[in-house]
Amino acid sequence: MYSFIFHYSATEEDSDQLVPQQIRALPSNSPRQPNCTCQGSGVFVLKDHIPKDQYDDIVKRRAEEYRKHHIRTSSSLNRLIFAPSNSPLQYPIQGFTVVPLRKTLIPGSLCKNLCPVVSWPSRPLERWDKEEQGEKEITVQSTSLSDLNNLLGQITYTNHHMTPPFPALSSAHFTFEHHEAVFPIVIQQTSVPVLYDIGNDINSRVSIVTKTFLRYTELQALISSIRTYYKDIKIIIADDSLEPQKVNGSNIEQYIMPPAQGWFAGRNLAVSQVTTKYFLWVDDDFLFTDKTKIENLVEVMEATPELDVVGGSVAGHGQFYFSLVYQDGNGEDGGCLNRKGAVTYQPVPGFPTCSFTSGVVNLFLGRTDAVRKVGFDPRLKRVAHSEFFMDGLGSLLVASCSHVSIDHQPKIENAKYSSFRNQQSKDIEDKLAHHFFKNHLKCVHYG
């Protein structure tokens, strides 16, 4: 008698957390992954609540945002790939992902025409299903190839423990005569899409964000320059000045903080109030010019949904950008981080003036949800910039573009501001000690 035998095997990492998983036979009349429905009492069909005169436009924008969201969040590892038919067995070798607590059909499992005929137990299918459900190992037998493949197409896998939001890995084994196959099973909770309606103009796509401290003269000059080119765009200001002053103007949001909370605390507050898909970060002593084209940065981001941050250049500083290279160390000493200035990687496709890099200057367009996930460490109060990109290394895709620039205002002597702004030796020591613990670093090299 010949038979197929399925059984699962958890990895060493998840063996204690992800059991019991089960492989089971699905009854022959069970539905195949039905689409979700919105029926019954207490259900709101959301499309019915969209203004009719805006419906078509909103649906079109929504579909485009979802397409870009899918590009951004999907991976080539999610693509379902089946083993070639160099053996009698076909099975998934990549891309089989299941949701915790949800029964999922194992796709592609079948026996090719080369499979010999095997004997089928005399018990009826319905009884066989009930007896085999919920097992970690299951045997499938049949004298008919079509019946055998029909049964194989009804095998499901269920993980019965809620897993962390990041992927966990299990595996399934099945054998036929002297043939054996193993395929991976990724267990991951499905995330809900978070989309931003970008509307039809720059004002609904981008907010301008800055942090100010004891520099109201420079801040007013910045605002005036913004309004020269963008009369209606929202400006968000985080202000931790010692004696705050009201900043007047249309579509300006000023958030007063406790005094002298610092650079990154202000960035966190300002970015937390952004409601647009993107924000443009500027320093409070910058000046917009005819070369400060926000639309050009948006164009790069929209054409490359995987991008998270796109920087420009600042007069007097040029197109500042840098690479970050992290090397794992041992568990005791920690890793090594190397920052090297003026290093880029390959060009951004379709934009010859833009190149991928690791970090950029203080003029940058940020993808709101991606930047929030990394955040700005509020312990860094005085001088801090590359530390944000250090924390985002491996999760933020960054590029620098030379075709968008901004001016820098002439320096105004401000002794009180300088006393807070300039790093003291203790600040440097504290920051390095912070990196040692927080980032588990052995050393940092600034080149």
XYZ file of C-alpha atoms in Angstrom:
447
model
C 0.000 0.000 0.000
C 1.224 3.456 -0.899
C 0.377 6.600 1.002
C 1.122 10.282 1.408
C 2.120 11.368 4.907
C 1.971 15.031 5.962
C 3.367 16.334 9.208
C 4.474 19.733 10.484
C 7.677 20.708 12.227
C 8.169 23.978 14.105
C 11.567 25.663 14.029
C 13.768 25.689 17.111
C 12.963 29.356 17.668
C 9.209 28.911 17.599
C 8.808 25.382 18.898
C 7.828 26.533 22.371
C 5.552 29.345 21.256
C 3.859 28.190 18.095
C 2.449 24.804 19.063
C 0.083 23.232 18.600
C -0.137 23.746 14.852
C -2.371 21.378 12.992
C -2.683 20.026 9.497
C -6.108 18.726 8.712
C -8.262 17.527 5.872
C -10.948 19.964 4.806
C -14.369 18.460 4.048
C -14.953 18.212 0.313
C -17.786 20.749 0.385
C -15.847 23.417 2.327
C -15.560 26.842 0.609
C -12.220 28.066 -0.765
C -11.090 31.250 1.094
C -14.295 33.283 0.506
C -14.169 37.043 0.061
C -15.230 39.038 3.090
C -18.811 40.243 3.202
C -20.620 43.113 4.885
C -24.049 41.819 5.813
C -26.337 41.680 8.817
C -27.351 44.122 11.525
C -24.841 46.589 12.915
C -22.815 46.636 9.692
C -21.945 49.906 7.963
C -21.205 49.702 4.252
C -18.613 52.453 4.076
C -18.994 53.349 0.423
C -22.565 54.407 1.198
C -21.176 57.198 3.372
C -19.044 58.832 0.656
C -20.541 62.020 -0.871
C -21.948 60.992 -4.238
C -20.420 63.922 -6.093
C -16.945 62.914 -4.836
C -17.314 59.145 -4.986
C -15.628 58.422 -8.316
C -12.663 60.676 -7.577
C -12.173 59.266 -4.075
C -12.400 55.663 -5.285
C -9.816 56.373 -7.973
C -7.387 57.965 -5.506
C -7.997 55.169 -3.014
C -7.207 52.495 -5.595
C -3.971 54.244 -6.559
C -2.907 54.636 -2.920
C -3.638 50.975 -2.254
C -1.594 49.967 -5.291
C 1.387 51.906 -3.935
C 0.775 50.554 -0.428
C 0.881 47.022 -1.845
C 4.156 47.732 -3.658
C 5.583 49.163 -0.475
C 4.542 46.388 1.897
C 4.822 43.304 -0.304
C 7.987 41.319 -0.777
C 9.323 38.997 -3.434
C 9.421 36.432 -0.632
C 5.613 36.543 -0.551
C 5.352 35.303 -4.142
C 4.064 31.760 -4.237
C 6.554 29.433 -5.955
C 5.991 25.745 -6.547
C 8.655 23.079 -6.774
C 9.352 22.012 -10.374
C 8.100 18.618 -11.420
C 11.424 16.820 -11.160
C 9.747 14.527 -8.653
C 6.224 13.123 -8.514
C 5.310 15.786 -5.935
C 4.282 19.390 -6.408
C 4.335 21.640 -3.355
C 4.979 25.301 -2.414
C 8.628 26.159 -1.791
C 8.063 29.854 -1.046
C 5.250 32.243 -0.310
C 2.905 30.102 1.793
C 1.829 32.485 4.572
C -0.874 31.786 7.125
C -2.637 33.937 9.681
C -2.701 32.731 13.306
C -5.911 30.968 14.309
C -7.142 30.786 10.705
C -7.507 27.584 8.700
C -5.639 27.880 5.383
C -5.532 25.563 2.395
C -2.061 24.305 1.459
C -1.802 25.391 -2.201
C -0.369 23.341 -5.023
C -0.067 20.019 -3.190
C -0.700 17.281 -5.720
C 0.738 14.174 -7.243
C 1.891 14.356 -10.857
C 0.946 11.737 -13.420
C 4.128 9.843 -12.573
C 2.699 8.862 -9.207
C 1.831 5.190 -8.973
C -1.697 4.244 -8.037
C -2.105 3.722 -4.337
C -4.750 1.915 -2.342
C -7.645 3.828 -0.824
C -9.126 2.894 2.548
C -12.580 1.428 2.477
C -14.041 4.005 4.887
C -16.075 6.826 3.277
C -14.558 10.281 2.786
C -16.790 11.973 5.363
C -15.695 9.583 8.103
C -12.049 9.870 7.040
C -12.215 13.668 7.331
C -13.602 13.602 10.858
C -11.078 11.099 12.089
C -8.100 12.947 10.636
C -9.009 16.512 11.620
C -6.738 18.314 14.047
C -3.808 15.947 13.669
C -0.148 16.902 13.427
C 0.332 14.008 11.002
C -2.087 12.837 8.362
C -2.017 9.927 5.891
C -3.780 10.186 2.528
C -4.456 7.015 0.495
C -6.283 6.316 -2.743
C -6.402 3.972 -5.763
C -7.374 6.879 -8.012
C -4.980 9.649 -8.993
C -7.816 12.176 -9.403
C -9.277 11.265 -6.005
C -5.827 11.502 -4.471
C -5.239 14.976 -5.906
C -8.715 16.026 -4.805
C -7.839 15.008 -1.247
C -4.478 16.733 -1.386
C -6.234 19.909 -2.497
C -8.311 19.827 0.681
C -5.463 19.681 3.200
C -5.332 22.743 5.458
C -2.905 24.072 8.028
C -3.888 25.885 11.216
C -1.709 27.612 13.792
C -3.535 27.753 17.125
C -1.411 30.296 18.954
C -1.375 34.035 18.426
C 2.108 35.012 17.270
C 3.988 38.313 17.476
C 3.315 40.725 14.588
C 6.625 39.822 12.952
C 6.785 36.592 10.930
C 7.367 33.250 12.623
C 8.447 30.177 10.732
C 7.246 26.602 10.749
C 7.504 23.848 8.155
C 5.545 20.935 6.753
C 6.891 17.600 5.530
C 5.253 15.122 3.239
C 6.457 11.844 1.809
C 5.443 9.521 -0.964
C 7.250 6.190 -1.214
C 10.943 7.190 -1.255
C 10.203 10.855 -2.149
C 10.231 13.458 0.614
C 9.485 17.179 0.512
C 9.711 19.974 3.072
C 8.237 23.433 2.568
C 8.283 26.520 4.816
C 5.186 28.034 6.389
C 5.324 31.676 7.403
C 2.959 32.540 10.263
C 2.110 36.236 10.380
C -0.825 38.359 11.416
C -2.343 40.335 8.556
C -2.000 44.110 8.941
C -4.690 46.626 8.094
C -3.719 49.084 5.335
C -3.192 52.692 6.428
C -3.693 55.000 3.459
C -3.548 58.780 3.085
C -5.861 60.592 0.715
C -3.437 62.828 -1.184
C -6.225 64.884 -2.720
C -5.590 66.988 -5.796
C -3.010 69.575 -4.750
C 0.207 69.972 -2.784
C -1.635 71.307 0.282
C -3.402 67.978 0.831
C -0.207 65.994 0.308
C 2.417 67.793 2.370
C 2.696 69.693 5.650
C 5.762 71.796 6.452
C 7.232 70.979 9.850
C 9.834 72.775 11.962
C 11.113 73.103 15.503
C 11.969 76.509 16.959
C 13.787 77.706 20.046
C 14.554 81.364 20.830
C 14.664 82.289 17.135
C 11.411 84.065 16.339
C 13.052 86.535 13.942
C 14.392 83.684 11.836
C 11.112 81.780 12.146
C 9.097 84.717 10.818
C 11.472 85.058 7.883
C 11.039 81.368 7.127
C 7.240 81.638 7.234
C 7.288 84.679 4.950
C 9.393 82.819 2.419
C 7.075 79.786 2.559
C 4.039 81.971 1.925
C 5.733 83.489 -1.116
C 5.542 80.115 -2.847
C 2.928 78.151 -0.886
C 0.158 80.419 0.365
C -2.114 77.767 1.844
C 0.108 74.876 2.889
C -0.066 73.899 6.571
C 2.901 74.859 8.760
C 3.408 72.951 12.020
C 5.724 74.437 14.640
C 6.989 72.788 17.804
C 8.164 75.538 20.171
C 10.103 74.971 23.385
C 11.297 78.554 23.822
C 11.824 79.824 27.364
C 9.209 82.555 26.898
C 6.966 81.504 24.021
C 5.567 84.090 21.650
C 2.412 83.667 19.613
C 3.103 83.004 15.944
C 0.336 84.493 13.817
C -0.731 83.527 10.341
C -3.220 81.402 8.443
C -2.986 77.618 8.560
C -0.226 77.663 11.167
C -0.272 75.288 14.107
C 2.050 76.236 16.963
C 2.511 73.692 19.740
C 4.048 75.022 22.936
C 6.298 72.606 24.795
C 7.866 72.770 28.244
C 11.014 74.931 28.001
C 14.214 73.591 26.443
C 13.008 70.044 25.812
C 15.361 69.761 22.888
C 15.688 69.080 19.218
C 14.317 65.561 18.884
C 11.511 65.986 21.394
C 10.281 68.863 19.234
C 10.539 66.798 16.094
C 8.453 64.040 17.675
C 5.744 66.483 18.694
C 5.606 68.226 15.329
C 5.522 65.021 13.276
C 2.874 63.542 15.569
C 0.475 66.278 14.428
C 0.919 65.723 10.696
C -2.237 64.503 8.940
C -0.845 64.436 5.405
C 0.926 61.569 3.668
C 4.221 63.487 3.636
C 5.870 66.240 5.610
C 8.733 68.521 4.657
C 11.223 69.038 7.462
C 12.991 72.414 7.519
C 15.085 74.234 10.105
C 13.643 77.446 11.485
C 16.436 79.529 9.883
C 15.934 78.288 6.319
C 14.522 80.374 3.440
C 12.403 79.092 0.579
C 13.486 80.053 -2.932
C 12.237 79.302 -6.436
C 14.347 76.144 -6.237
C 12.484 74.847 -3.190
C 10.023 72.805 -5.210
C 8.201 70.470 -2.849
C 6.352 68.993 -5.813
C 9.628 67.661 -7.214
C 10.330 65.685 -4.047
C 6.755 64.391 -3.971
C 7.163 63.245 -7.563
C 10.171 61.129 -6.572
C 8.350 59.595 -3.608
C 5.172 58.854 -5.547
C 7.125 57.188 -8.343
C 9.100 55.094 -5.828
C 6.649 53.885 -3.151
C 9.415 52.055 -1.276
C 11.142 55.358 -0.413
C 10.703 56.802 3.069
C 12.897 59.929 3.087
C 14.120 62.127 0.233
C 16.548 64.959 0.984
C 17.559 68.056 -0.947
C 20.421 70.504 -0.553
C 20.984 73.580 1.619
C 22.851 76.661 0.446
C 26.208 76.847 2.167
C 26.087 73.154 3.045
C 25.484 71.644 -0.360
C 23.896 68.272 -0.936
C 24.880 66.736 2.392
C 24.390 62.974 2.617
C 26.182 60.054 4.189
C 26.365 56.276 4.361
C 25.894 54.156 7.456
C 27.425 50.706 7.670
C 26.713 48.515 10.679
C 28.649 45.375 11.493
C 27.526 42.886 14.111
C 29.916 42.318 16.958
C 29.825 39.618 19.557
C 27.124 39.528 22.164
C 29.333 41.038 24.837
C 31.123 43.898 23.050
C 28.402 45.010 20.635
C 28.526 46.121 17.015
C 30.418 48.741 15.018
C 28.822 51.629 13.144
C 30.624 53.615 10.473
C 29.292 56.893 9.122
C 30.999 58.214 6.016
C 30.107 61.485 4.335
C 29.370 62.039 0.642
C 28.587 58.393 -0.135
C 25.664 57.369 -2.313
C 24.624 54.084 -3.862
C 22.809 53.557 -7.159
C 20.585 56.257 -8.746
C 16.859 56.264 -8.074
C 15.232 54.778 -11.206
C 13.880 57.515 -13.446
C 15.531 60.332 -11.485
C 19.183 60.844 -12.488
C 19.664 63.683 -9.989
C 18.672 61.420 -7.067
C 20.647 58.578 -5.491
C 20.028 56.177 -2.647
C 22.024 56.796 0.513
C 21.708 56.275 4.287
C 21.164 59.796 5.625
C 20.486 63.301 4.324
C 20.513 66.969 5.282
C 17.866 68.775 7.382
C 15.798 69.532 4.288
C 13.895 66.331 3.597
C 10.493 65.036 2.603
C 9.432 62.248 4.946
C 6.762 59.603 4.583
C 4.718 60.325 7.696
C 3.875 56.798 8.836
C 7.389 55.454 8.188
C 9.126 58.258 10.086
C 6.755 57.915 13.032
C 7.628 54.232 13.341
C 11.294 55.116 13.821
C 10.756 58.301 15.822
C 13.271 60.750 17.247
C 15.029 59.941 20.489
C 14.012 62.710 22.953
C 17.123 62.113 25.051
C 19.107 63.867 22.315
C 18.466 67.498 23.134
C 21.164 69.619 21.507
C 22.929 68.444 18.366
C 21.267 65.401 16.793
C 20.506 64.462 13.223
C 22.342 61.389 11.973
C 21.076 59.554 15.062
C 17.602 59.411 13.510
C 19.006 57.672 10.439
C 21.039 55.368 12.663
C 17.846 54.247 14.386
C 16.171 53.861 10.983
C 18.967 51.868 9.365
C 17.430 48.733 7.881
C 13.878 50.072 7.981
C 14.055 53.425 6.152
C 14.893 53.717 2.456
C 16.595 57.069 1.927
C 17.597 59.085 -1.137
C 19.224 62.446 -1.794
C 18.317 64.730 -4.723
C 20.290 67.683 -6.056
C 17.475 69.374 -7.992
C 15.647 70.728 -4.907
C 17.364 73.236 -2.617
C 16.712 75.815 0.089
C 18.637 78.832 1.357
C 20.103 79.346 4.810
C 19.580 82.686 6.564
C 22.612 84.712 7.608
C 23.610 83.912 11.154
C 22.318 86.313 13.813
C 24.274 86.482 17.047
C 22.138 85.059 19.828
C 24.136 84.311 22.958
C 21.258 82.722 24.855
C 20.428 80.441 21.947
C 24.079 79.459 21.508
C 24.410 78.556 25.172
C 21.728 75.906 24.658
C 22.622 74.926 21.095
C 26.332 74.257 21.353
C 27.331 70.851 22.662
C 29.446 70.684 25.770
C 31.909 67.895 26.426
C 29.447 66.315 28.849
C 26.761 66.272 26.135
C 29.096 64.392 23.818
C 30.015 61.902 26.518
C 26.384 61.345 27.429
C 25.429 60.769 23.795
C 28.176 58.229 23.230
C 27.264 56.401 26.430
C 23.656 56.407 25.240
C 24.659 54.785 21.927
C 26.626 52.146 23.819
C 23.542 50.924 25.625
C 20.635 51.814 23.352
C 22.196 50.664 20.070
C 24.409 47.960 21.621
C 27.459 49.515 19.948
C 31.076 48.864 20.604
C 32.203 51.871 18.560
C 31.032 54.629 16.230
C 33.241 56.015 13.487
C 32.402 59.409 11.986
C 34.205 59.800 8.654
